[in-house]
């Protein structure tokens, strides 16, 4: 299959809509990361998404909607909390897990009776839903297990020959995937941290949000994941990644003693000069938004440079930084050294 690349435009919206309505899948920009979009109501289309990514069939996809009428098409028994959060954070990078309607294909939800829903703020993604008239299901546009792509070139490298169209909308604004929040019981559970934080959600709902254990811990043998996506190896570059939780001084002396072959350090802006090994930066110190924006590109850059082992500076562990830490921890296979 030849994969065409088109810049965002009205023409690209029409062409992508045609593919979606024909039961094909296309790679598109969103404000979080790039996604592979297919008609959420059409199980055969969704199977093509799983195939293109090499994704396990038991990992459900997020359904993307354009307005609140469409929310009622895809979900039932929608709680008041969902409306409160929607009025504050939609359109934007928040996914809510709700009871699914019959219209949404069980292939989309991997057989679950719940559905993850979000309303993207990216103009192209929004226009695509309006133009095609159907919600699209979209996972991140990477080969399963690799870092999510945040630009069209990285999508193309993974998806070339696997789908007919990649739409290029430039760099993703946010850089990490949406926050996933379950509203299936009265107590909201944060399944995946993102740009919309636990604290942001608690402020709107006026109640506590439970952090799912899997956010910063690996699953123990036999434990089942509430969000099936959390049990798989994720976001991993080819290199072995090890997080070093230490201040800059300790980090520097630790890594400067090492002599491993193919060693790189993943650091913050301006720190490279202190380190004798080659470095890649993933944003500004103490600026979690900048780290979120840059992390996946930095992980992919390490692969392009041929890194074999990577020592990474640790981000903070609250607010937006929790999203960064959660992704980096998976990239590292949960290997972290505290100094
Ligand atoms: O920002 C995003 O959400 C991106 C862009 C493309 O919109 N999409 C994305 O999709 O990250 P994906 O498939 O890579 O991640 C979906 C996550 C998985 O961890 C999955 O297990 C969880 O959401 N999820 C989806 N539906 C769920 C459900 N019904 N119950 C629990 N978890 C669910
Ligand atoms: Mg993903």
mmCIF file of C-alpha atoms and ligand atoms in Angstrom:
data_model
loop_
_atom_site.group_PDB
_atom_site.id
_atom_site.type_symbol
_atom_site.label_atom_id
_atom_site.label_comp_id
_atom_site.label_asym_id
_atom_site.label_seq_id
_atom_site.Cartn_x
_atom_site.Cartn_y
_atom_site.Cartn_z
ATOM 1 C CA UNK A 1 0.000 0.000 0.000
ATOM 2 C CA UNK A 2 1.278 3.472 -0.877
ATOM 3 C CA UNK A 3 0.999 5.940 2.009
ATOM 4 C CA UNK A 4 0.212 9.502 0.976
ATOM 5 C CA UNK A 5 1.079 12.501 3.179
ATOM 6 C CA UNK A 6 -1.133 15.618 3.059
ATOM 7 C CA UNK A 7 -0.827 18.857 5.041
ATOM 8 C CA UNK A 8 -3.960 19.865 6.984
ATOM 9 C CA UNK A 9 -6.456 21.642 4.677
ATOM 10 C CA UNK A 10 -10.122 21.426 3.716
ATOM 11 C CA UNK A 11 -9.107 19.000 0.975
ATOM 12 C CA UNK A 12 -7.357 16.792 3.536
ATOM 13 C CA UNK A 13 -10.498 16.845 5.722
ATOM 14 C CA UNK A 14 -12.601 15.662 2.759
ATOM 15 C CA UNK A 15 -10.135 12.986 1.710
ATOM 16 C CA UNK A 16 -9.732 11.653 5.262
ATOM 17 C CA UNK A 17 -13.554 11.673 5.714
ATOM 18 C CA UNK A 18 -13.953 9.591 2.558
ATOM 19 C CA UNK A 19 -11.537 6.983 3.861
ATOM 20 C CA UNK A 20 -13.303 6.901 7.246
ATOM 21 C CA UNK A 21 -16.752 6.507 5.661
ATOM 22 C CA UNK A 22 -15.380 3.753 3.383
ATOM 23 C CA UNK A 23 -14.227 1.764 6.409
ATOM 24 C CA UNK A 24 -10.540 2.621 5.995
ATOM 25 C CA UNK A 25 -8.214 4.122 8.608
ATOM 26 C CA UNK A 26 -5.983 7.230 8.412
ATOM 27 C CA UNK A 27 -3.331 8.844 10.610
ATOM 28 C CA UNK A 28 -4.243 12.329 11.829
ATOM 29 C CA UNK A 29 -2.995 15.029 14.196
ATOM 30 C CA UNK A 30 -4.676 15.743 17.534
ATOM 31 C CA UNK A 31 -3.590 18.195 20.234
ATOM 32 C CA UNK A 32 -2.126 15.348 22.343
ATOM 33 C CA UNK A 33 -0.348 12.948 19.956
ATOM 34 C CA UNK A 34 -1.039 11.679 16.423
ATOM 35 C CA UNK A 35 -3.769 9.022 16.157
ATOM 36 C CA UNK A 36 -4.957 6.344 13.742
ATOM 37 C CA UNK A 37 -8.617 7.113 13.146
ATOM 38 C CA UNK A 38 -11.412 4.772 12.058
ATOM 39 C CA UNK A 39 -15.231 4.848 12.282
ATOM 40 C CA UNK A 40 -16.002 3.895 15.913
ATOM 41 C CA UNK A 41 -19.293 2.267 14.816
ATOM 42 C CA UNK A 42 -17.652 -0.008 12.232
ATOM 43 C CA UNK A 43 -15.937 -3.058 13.756
ATOM 44 C CA UNK A 44 -14.271 -4.055 10.478
ATOM 45 C CA UNK A 45 -12.669 -0.616 10.192
ATOM 46 C CA UNK A 46 -11.443 -0.809 13.787
ATOM 47 C CA UNK A 47 -9.827 -4.195 13.142
ATOM 48 C CA UNK A 48 -7.627 -2.411 10.576
ATOM 49 C CA UNK A 49 -6.380 -0.087 13.343
ATOM 50 C CA UNK A 50 -5.345 -3.013 15.556
ATOM 51 C CA UNK A 51 -3.649 -4.600 12.541
ATOM 52 C CA UNK A 52 -1.750 -1.434 11.518
ATOM 53 C CA UNK A 53 -0.397 -0.978 15.072
ATOM 54 C CA UNK A 54 0.151 -4.624 15.922
ATOM 55 C CA UNK A 55 -1.947 -3.875 18.996
ATOM 56 C CA UNK A 56 -3.289 -6.552 21.372
ATOM 57 C CA UNK A 57 -7.041 -7.016 20.756
ATOM 58 C CA UNK A 58 -7.939 -6.633 24.450
ATOM 59 C CA UNK A 59 -6.809 -3.012 24.667
ATOM 60 C CA UNK A 60 -9.795 -0.664 24.080
ATOM 61 C CA UNK A 61 -9.651 2.486 21.935
ATOM 62 C CA UNK A 62 -10.734 6.039 22.770
ATOM 63 C CA UNK A 63 -13.770 7.398 20.892
ATOM 64 C CA UNK A 64 -13.465 11.005 19.673
ATOM 65 C CA UNK A 65 -16.584 13.207 19.411
ATOM 66 C CA UNK A 66 -17.284 16.723 18.137
ATOM 67 C CA UNK A 67 -20.143 17.883 20.396
ATOM 68 C CA UNK A 68 -22.343 16.978 23.357
ATOM 69 C CA UNK A 69 -25.088 15.465 21.149
ATOM 70 C CA UNK A 70 -22.554 12.940 19.941
ATOM 71 C CA UNK A 71 -21.673 12.127 23.563
ATOM 72 C CA UNK A 72 -25.250 10.857 23.982
ATOM 73 C CA UNK A 73 -24.827 8.713 20.870
ATOM 74 C CA UNK A 74 -21.791 6.887 22.249
ATOM 75 C CA UNK A 75 -22.485 6.748 26.014
ATOM 76 C CA UNK A 76 -25.489 6.048 28.271
ATOM 77 C CA UNK A 77 -26.346 6.836 31.924
ATOM 78 C CA UNK A 78 -23.934 9.791 31.767
ATOM 79 C CA UNK A 79 -23.299 11.065 35.328
ATOM 80 C CA UNK A 80 -23.442 14.752 36.337
ATOM 81 C CA UNK A 81 -19.690 14.694 37.003
ATOM 82 C CA UNK A 82 -19.115 14.045 33.293
ATOM 83 C CA UNK A 83 -21.039 17.192 32.342
ATOM 84 C CA UNK A 84 -19.144 19.264 34.921
ATOM 85 C CA UNK A 85 -15.807 18.067 33.578
ATOM 86 C CA UNK A 86 -16.890 18.451 29.946
ATOM 87 C CA UNK A 87 -17.873 22.074 30.458
ATOM 88 C CA UNK A 88 -14.463 22.814 31.948
ATOM 89 C CA UNK A 89 -12.064 20.642 29.915
ATOM 90 C CA UNK A 90 -13.738 19.881 26.559
ATOM 91 C CA UNK A 91 -12.703 20.275 23.875
ATOM 92 C CA UNK A 92 -9.311 19.155 25.186
ATOM 93 C CA UNK A 93 -7.047 16.352 26.431
ATOM 94 C CA UNK A 94 -9.406 14.593 28.887
ATOM 95 C CA UNK A 95 -10.884 11.121 28.239
ATOM 96 C CA UNK A 96 -13.805 9.960 30.394
ATOM 97 C CA UNK A 97 -14.687 6.283 30.722
ATOM 98 C CA UNK A 98 -18.491 5.919 30.712
ATOM 99 C CA UNK A 99 -21.109 3.234 30.022
ATOM 100 C CA UNK A 100 -21.124 2.416 26.331
ATOM 101 C CA UNK A 101 -24.095 2.701 23.962
ATOM 102 C CA UNK A 102 -24.987 -0.115 21.560
ATOM 103 C CA UNK A 103 -23.890 1.987 18.587
ATOM 104 C CA UNK A 104 -20.202 1.817 19.478
ATOM 105 C CA UNK A 105 -18.663 -1.387 18.120
ATOM 106 C CA UNK A 106 -17.477 -3.937 20.678
ATOM 107 C CA UNK A 107 -14.290 -4.150 18.624
ATOM 108 C CA UNK A 108 -13.646 -0.492 19.572
ATOM 109 C CA UNK A 109 -14.064 -1.191 23.300
ATOM 110 C CA UNK A 110 -12.317 -4.580 23.140
ATOM 111 C CA UNK A 111 -15.507 -6.248 24.371
ATOM 112 C CA UNK A 112 -15.981 -3.944 27.400
ATOM 113 C CA UNK A 113 -19.395 -2.416 28.197
ATOM 114 C CA UNK A 114 -17.650 0.905 28.904
ATOM 115 C CA UNK A 115 -16.189 3.416 26.458
ATOM 116 C CA UNK A 116 -13.451 6.036 26.759
ATOM 117 C CA UNK A 117 -14.656 9.312 25.180
ATOM 118 C CA UNK A 118 -12.929 12.581 24.447
ATOM 119 C CA UNK A 119 -13.656 15.741 22.456
ATOM 120 C CA UNK A 120 -10.412 16.833 20.763
ATOM 121 C CA UNK A 121 -9.601 20.545 20.475
ATOM 122 C CA UNK A 122 -7.377 20.089 17.416
ATOM 123 C CA UNK A 123 -9.146 21.794 14.499
ATOM 124 C CA UNK A 124 -8.406 19.074 11.954
ATOM 125 C CA UNK A 125 -9.607 16.288 14.278
ATOM 126 C CA UNK A 126 -12.775 18.262 15.040
ATOM 127 C CA UNK A 127 -13.469 19.040 11.378
ATOM 128 C CA UNK A 128 -12.968 15.380 10.458
ATOM 129 C CA UNK A 129 -15.709 14.271 12.867
ATOM 130 C CA UNK A 130 -18.085 17.012 11.691
ATOM 131 C CA UNK A 131 -17.394 16.280 8.018
ATOM 132 C CA UNK A 132 -17.754 12.504 8.264
ATOM 133 C CA UNK A 133 -20.657 12.707 10.723
ATOM 134 C CA UNK A 134 -19.345 9.799 12.816
ATOM 135 C CA UNK A 135 -17.120 9.631 15.899
ATOM 136 C CA UNK A 136 -13.728 8.138 15.255
ATOM 137 C CA UNK A 137 -11.848 5.694 17.459
ATOM 138 C CA UNK A 138 -8.156 6.502 17.598
ATOM 139 C CA UNK A 139 -5.208 5.077 19.460
ATOM 140 C CA UNK A 140 -1.807 6.740 19.195
ATOM 141 C CA UNK A 141 -0.294 6.305 15.704
ATOM 142 C CA UNK A 142 2.769 4.264 16.721
ATOM 143 C CA UNK A 143 3.599 0.605 16.288
ATOM 144 C CA UNK A 144 2.408 -0.922 19.557
ATOM 145 C CA UNK A 145 5.057 -0.561 22.294
ATOM 146 C CA UNK A 146 6.913 2.362 20.683
ATOM 147 C CA UNK A 147 6.770 5.982 21.859
ATOM 148 C CA UNK A 148 3.651 7.816 20.610
ATOM 149 C CA UNK A 149 4.399 10.032 17.591
ATOM 150 C CA UNK A 150 4.089 13.805 17.989
ATOM 151 C CA UNK A 151 4.877 14.767 14.389
ATOM 152 C CA UNK A 152 3.872 13.446 10.961
ATOM 153 C CA UNK A 153 7.379 12.283 10.065
ATOM 154 C CA UNK A 154 7.513 9.910 13.047
ATOM 155 C CA UNK A 155 4.032 8.630 12.116
ATOM 156 C CA UNK A 156 5.226 8.015 8.563
ATOM 157 C CA UNK A 157 8.294 6.080 9.776
ATOM 158 C CA UNK A 158 6.035 3.684 11.750
ATOM 159 C CA UNK A 159 2.992 3.523 9.447
ATOM 160 C CA UNK A 160 4.444 3.684 5.921
ATOM 161 C CA UNK A 161 2.738 0.970 3.825
ATOM 162 C CA UNK A 162 0.256 0.169 6.618
ATOM 163 C CA UNK A 163 -2.419 2.790 5.870
ATOM 164 C CA UNK A 164 -3.325 5.007 2.894
ATOM 165 C CA UNK A 165 -3.013 8.519 4.366
ATOM 166 C CA UNK A 166 -1.027 10.485 6.954
ATOM 167 C CA UNK A 167 -2.272 14.036 7.607
ATOM 168 C CA UNK A 168 0.488 16.426 8.692
ATOM 169 C CA UNK A 169 -0.589 19.050 11.235
ATOM 170 C CA UNK A 170 2.878 19.937 12.579
ATOM 171 C CA UNK A 171 4.081 19.236 16.132
ATOM 172 C CA UNK A 172 1.454 18.080 18.647
ATOM 173 C CA UNK A 173 0.733 20.835 21.150
ATOM 174 C CA UNK A 174 0.619 18.722 24.327
ATOM 175 C CA UNK A 175 2.961 15.848 23.433
ATOM 176 C CA UNK A 176 1.574 13.157 25.777
ATOM 177 C CA UNK A 177 -1.740 11.311 25.471
ATOM 178 C CA UNK A 178 -4.950 12.468 27.141
ATOM 179 C CA UNK A 179 -5.730 12.026 30.821
ATOM 180 C CA UNK A 180 -7.975 8.938 31.228
ATOM 181 C CA UNK A 181 -10.542 9.149 34.061
ATOM 182 C CA UNK A 182 -13.083 6.456 34.900
ATOM 183 C CA UNK A 183 -16.510 7.718 35.972
ATOM 184 C CA UNK A 184 -18.092 4.258 36.148
ATOM 185 C CA UNK A 185 -18.621 4.478 39.909
ATOM 186 C CA UNK A 186 -19.308 7.502 42.150
ATOM 187 C CA UNK A 187 -15.579 7.794 42.891
ATOM 188 C CA UNK A 188 -13.554 9.016 39.920
ATOM 189 C CA UNK A 189 -10.423 6.959 39.204
ATOM 190 C CA UNK A 190 -7.466 8.378 37.312
ATOM 191 C CA UNK A 191 -6.310 5.581 34.987
ATOM 192 C CA UNK A 192 -3.725 7.537 32.994
ATOM 193 C CA UNK A 193 -2.272 10.926 34.014
ATOM 194 C CA UNK A 194 -2.072 13.692 31.413
ATOM 195 C CA UNK A 195 -2.200 17.432 30.821
ATOM 196 C CA UNK A 196 -5.485 17.729 32.744
ATOM 197 C CA UNK A 197 -4.265 16.835 36.239
ATOM 198 C CA UNK A 198 -5.755 15.015 39.231
ATOM 199 C CA UNK A 199 -5.722 18.355 41.064
ATOM 200 C CA UNK A 200 -7.552 20.103 38.157
ATOM 201 C CA UNK A 201 -10.278 17.436 38.232
ATOM 202 C CA UNK A 202 -10.652 17.506 42.006
ATOM 203 C CA UNK A 203 -11.071 21.287 41.907
ATOM 204 C CA UNK A 204 -13.995 20.985 39.464
ATOM 205 C CA UNK A 205 -15.734 18.019 41.118
ATOM 206 C CA UNK A 206 -15.090 19.070 44.713
ATOM 207 C CA UNK A 207 -14.182 15.499 45.630
ATOM 208 C CA UNK A 208 -11.188 13.237 45.764
ATOM 209 C CA UNK A 209 -9.924 11.430 42.684
ATOM 210 C CA UNK A 210 -8.342 8.028 43.289
ATOM 211 C CA UNK A 211 -5.045 7.395 41.539
ATOM 212 C CA UNK A 212 -5.056 3.933 39.992
ATOM 213 C CA UNK A 213 -2.120 1.892 41.311
ATOM 214 C CA UNK A 214 -0.921 1.157 37.797
ATOM 215 C CA UNK A 215 -0.074 4.835 37.163
ATOM 216 C CA UNK A 216 3.336 4.562 38.825
ATOM 217 C CA UNK A 217 3.603 0.881 39.733
ATOM 218 C CA UNK A 218 4.021 -2.127 37.492
ATOM 219 C CA UNK A 219 1.253 -4.731 37.740
ATOM 220 C CA UNK A 220 1.975 -7.627 40.027
ATOM 221 C CA UNK A 221 1.698 -11.150 38.694
ATOM 222 C CA UNK A 222 -1.966 -12.117 38.255
ATOM 223 C CA UNK A 223 -3.284 -8.584 38.843
ATOM 224 C CA UNK A 224 -5.781 -7.283 36.273
ATOM 225 C CA UNK A 225 -5.520 -3.780 34.860
ATOM 226 C CA UNK A 226 -8.541 -1.504 35.142
ATOM 227 C CA UNK A 227 -7.311 0.223 32.030
ATOM 228 C CA UNK A 228 -6.060 -2.655 29.908
ATOM 229 C CA UNK A 229 -3.541 -0.414 28.153
ATOM 230 C CA UNK A 230 -1.522 -0.097 31.327
ATOM 231 C CA UNK A 231 -0.363 -3.690 31.425
ATOM 232 C CA UNK A 232 1.699 -3.577 28.260
ATOM 233 C CA UNK A 233 5.278 -2.414 27.740
ATOM 234 C CA UNK A 234 4.960 1.089 26.404
ATOM 235 C CA UNK A 235 6.748 4.070 24.966
ATOM 236 C CA UNK A 236 9.983 2.117 24.833
ATOM 237 C CA UNK A 237 12.915 3.074 22.625
ATOM 238 C CA UNK A 238 15.386 0.378 21.511
ATOM 239 C CA UNK A 239 17.868 1.429 24.198
ATOM 240 C CA UNK A 240 17.712 0.329 27.827
ATOM 241 C CA UNK A 241 16.471 3.343 29.815
ATOM 242 C CA UNK A 242 17.213 3.857 33.519
ATOM 243 C CA UNK A 243 15.752 6.779 35.473
ATOM 244 C CA UNK A 244 18.108 8.381 37.982
ATOM 245 C CA UNK A 245 16.204 10.158 40.737
ATOM 246 C CA UNK A 246 18.823 12.614 42.034
ATOM 247 C CA UNK A 247 19.764 16.266 41.941
ATOM 248 C CA UNK A 248 21.896 17.497 39.043
ATOM 249 C CA UNK A 249 25.189 17.230 40.967
ATOM 250 C CA UNK A 250 24.653 13.622 41.979
ATOM 251 C CA UNK A 251 23.338 12.721 38.539
ATOM 252 C CA UNK A 252 26.400 14.228 36.880
ATOM 253 C CA UNK A 253 28.959 12.469 39.059
ATOM 254 C CA UNK A 254 27.079 9.147 38.743
ATOM 255 C CA UNK A 255 26.923 9.146 34.945
ATOM 256 C CA UNK A 256 30.378 10.656 34.384
ATOM 257 C CA UNK A 257 31.850 7.567 36.111
ATOM 258 C CA UNK A 258 30.183 5.220 33.619
ATOM 259 C CA UNK A 259 31.905 3.805 30.570
ATOM 260 C CA UNK A 260 29.127 1.745 28.921
ATOM 261 C CA UNK A 261 29.166 1.426 25.154
ATOM 262 C CA UNK A 262 26.484 3.540 23.388
ATOM 263 C CA UNK A 263 25.664 5.468 26.555
ATOM 264 C CA UNK A 264 23.490 8.599 26.258
ATOM 265 C CA UNK A 265 21.941 10.820 28.896
ATOM 266 C CA UNK A 266 18.409 12.207 28.741
ATOM 267 C CA UNK A 267 18.618 15.553 30.502
ATOM 268 C CA UNK A 268 17.028 18.995 30.750
ATOM 269 C CA UNK A 269 17.967 22.038 28.636
ATOM 270 C CA UNK A 270 21.413 23.447 29.371
ATOM 271 C CA UNK A 271 22.697 20.426 31.343
ATOM 272 C CA UNK A 272 24.561 18.727 28.477
ATOM 273 C CA UNK A 273 27.822 20.660 29.021
ATOM 274 C CA UNK A 274 28.290 19.074 32.452
ATOM 275 C CA UNK A 275 28.127 15.544 31.122
ATOM 276 C CA UNK A 276 30.923 13.717 29.296
ATOM 277 C CA UNK A 277 28.510 11.477 27.350
ATOM 278 C CA UNK A 278 26.327 12.606 24.436
ATOM 279 C CA UNK A 279 22.987 13.971 25.672
ATOM 280 C CA UNK A 280 19.450 14.586 24.431
ATOM 281 C CA UNK A 281 17.269 17.147 26.196
ATOM 282 C CA UNK A 282 13.585 16.666 26.944
ATOM 283 C CA UNK A 283 12.651 20.180 27.969
ATOM 284 C CA UNK A 284 13.196 22.765 30.649
ATOM 285 C CA UNK A 285 13.934 21.873 34.313
ATOM 286 C CA UNK A 286 10.837 22.238 36.506
ATOM 287 C CA UNK A 287 8.632 22.916 33.471
ATOM 288 C CA UNK A 288 6.480 19.814 33.128
ATOM 289 C CA UNK A 289 4.553 21.158 30.131
ATOM 290 C CA UNK A 290 7.758 21.596 28.178
ATOM 291 C CA UNK A 291 8.872 18.081 29.215
ATOM 292 C CA UNK A 292 5.526 16.591 28.135
ATOM 293 C CA UNK A 293 5.846 18.368 24.809
ATOM 294 C CA UNK A 294 9.350 17.000 24.160
ATOM 295 C CA UNK A 295 9.552 13.559 25.814
ATOM 296 C CA UNK A 296 8.398 11.285 22.997
ATOM 297 C CA UNK A 297 10.421 13.133 20.367
ATOM 298 C CA UNK A 298 13.481 12.829 22.615
ATOM 299 C CA UNK A 299 12.935 9.062 23.053
ATOM 300 C CA UNK A 300 12.649 8.645 19.289
ATOM 301 C CA UNK A 301 15.765 10.800 18.761
ATOM 302 C CA UNK A 302 17.735 8.435 21.029
ATOM 303 C CA UNK A 303 16.771 5.564 18.700
ATOM 304 C CA UNK A 304 17.785 7.544 15.617
ATOM 305 C CA UNK A 305 21.182 8.231 17.252
ATOM 306 C CA UNK A 306 21.653 4.528 18.011
ATOM 307 C CA UNK A 307 21.712 4.829 21.805
ATOM 308 C CA UNK A 308 22.157 1.497 23.615
ATOM 309 C CA UNK A 309 21.827 2.637 27.224
ATOM 310 C CA UNK A 310 20.198 5.827 28.512
ATOM 311 C CA UNK A 311 20.398 7.403 31.955
ATOM 312 C CA UNK A 312 17.475 9.790 32.363
ATOM 313 C CA UNK A 313 16.951 12.720 34.714
ATOM 314 C CA UNK A 314 13.762 12.162 36.727
ATOM 315 C CA UNK A 315 10.836 14.551 36.318
ATOM 316 C CA UNK A 316 8.753 15.652 39.330
ATOM 317 C CA UNK A 317 5.865 13.394 40.305
ATOM 318 C CA UNK A 318 2.784 15.590 40.618
ATOM 319 C CA UNK A 319 0.599 17.748 38.370
ATOM 320 C CA UNK A 320 1.492 17.513 34.673
ATOM 321 C CA UNK A 321 4.873 16.058 35.696
ATOM 322 C CA UNK A 322 3.048 12.895 36.817
ATOM 323 C CA UNK A 323 2.100 12.319 33.165
ATOM 324 C CA UNK A 324 5.741 12.706 32.142
ATOM 325 C CA UNK A 325 6.939 10.405 34.934
ATOM 326 C CA UNK A 326 4.297 7.770 34.064
ATOM 327 C CA UNK A 327 5.483 7.623 30.412
ATOM 328 C CA UNK A 328 9.200 7.690 31.259
ATOM 329 C CA UNK A 329 8.728 4.943 33.848
ATOM 330 C CA UNK A 330 7.200 2.679 31.169
ATOM 331 C CA UNK A 331 9.929 3.581 28.683
ATOM 332 C CA UNK A 332 12.361 2.455 31.391
ATOM 333 C CA UNK A 333 10.452 -0.748 32.132
ATOM 334 C CA UNK A 334 10.107 0.625 35.718
ATOM 335 C CA UNK A 335 13.889 0.765 36.270
ATOM 336 C CA UNK A 336 14.656 3.692 38.558
ATOM 337 C CA UNK A 337 17.657 4.333 40.796
ATOM 338 C CA UNK A 338 17.399 6.763 43.724
ATOM 339 C CA UNK A 339 20.712 8.368 44.714
HETATM 340 O O1 LIG B 1 -4.552 11.510 23.600
HETATM 341 C C1 LIG B 1 -5.062 10.421 23.352
HETATM 342 O O2 LIG B 1 -5.892 9.899 24.089
HETATM 343 C C2 LIG B 1 -4.631 9.724 22.044
HETATM 344 C C3 LIG B 1 -5.112 10.591 20.866
HETATM 345 C C4 LIG B 1 -4.922 9.930 19.544
HETATM 346 O O3 LIG B 1 -6.434 10.991 21.058
HETATM 347 N N1 LIG B 1 -5.126 8.397 21.998
HETATM 348 C C5 LIG B 1 -4.614 7.414 22.800
HETATM 349 O O4 LIG B 1 -5.174 6.182 22.617
HETATM 350 O O5 LIG B 1 -3.732 7.596 23.593
HETATM 351 P P1 LIG B 1 -4.484 4.848 23.121
HETATM 352 O O6 LIG B 1 -5.322 3.775 22.512
HETATM 353 O O7 LIG B 1 -3.051 4.828 22.802
HETATM 354 O O8 LIG B 1 -4.758 4.830 24.656
HETATM 355 C C6 LIG B 1 -6.051 4.580 25.181
HETATM 356 C C7 LIG B 1 -5.970 4.319 26.669
HETATM 357 C C8 LIG B 1 -5.473 2.920 26.952
HETATM 358 O O9 LIG B 1 -4.651 2.950 28.112
HETATM 359 C C9 LIG B 1 -6.765 2.160 27.215
HETATM 360 O O10 LIG B 1 -6.579 1.011 27.997
HETATM 361 C C10 LIG B 1 -7.628 3.216 27.895
HETATM 362 O O11 LIG B 1 -7.281 4.421 27.237
HETATM 363 N N2 LIG B 1 -9.057 2.957 27.692
HETATM 364 C C11 LIG B 1 -9.783 3.144 26.572
HETATM 365 N N3 LIG B 1 -11.059 2.732 26.758
HETATM 366 C C12 LIG B 1 -11.138 2.300 28.035
HETATM 367 C C13 LIG B 1 -12.192 1.744 28.831
HETATM 368 N N4 LIG B 1 -13.409 1.539 28.337
HETATM 369 N N5 LIG B 1 -11.910 1.418 30.108
HETATM 370 C C14 LIG B 1 -10.668 1.615 30.618
HETATM 371 N N6 LIG B 1 -9.633 2.123 29.916
HETATM 372 C C15 LIG B 1 -9.862 2.464 28.648
HETATM 373 MG MG1 LIG B 2 -0.861 4.480 22.803
#
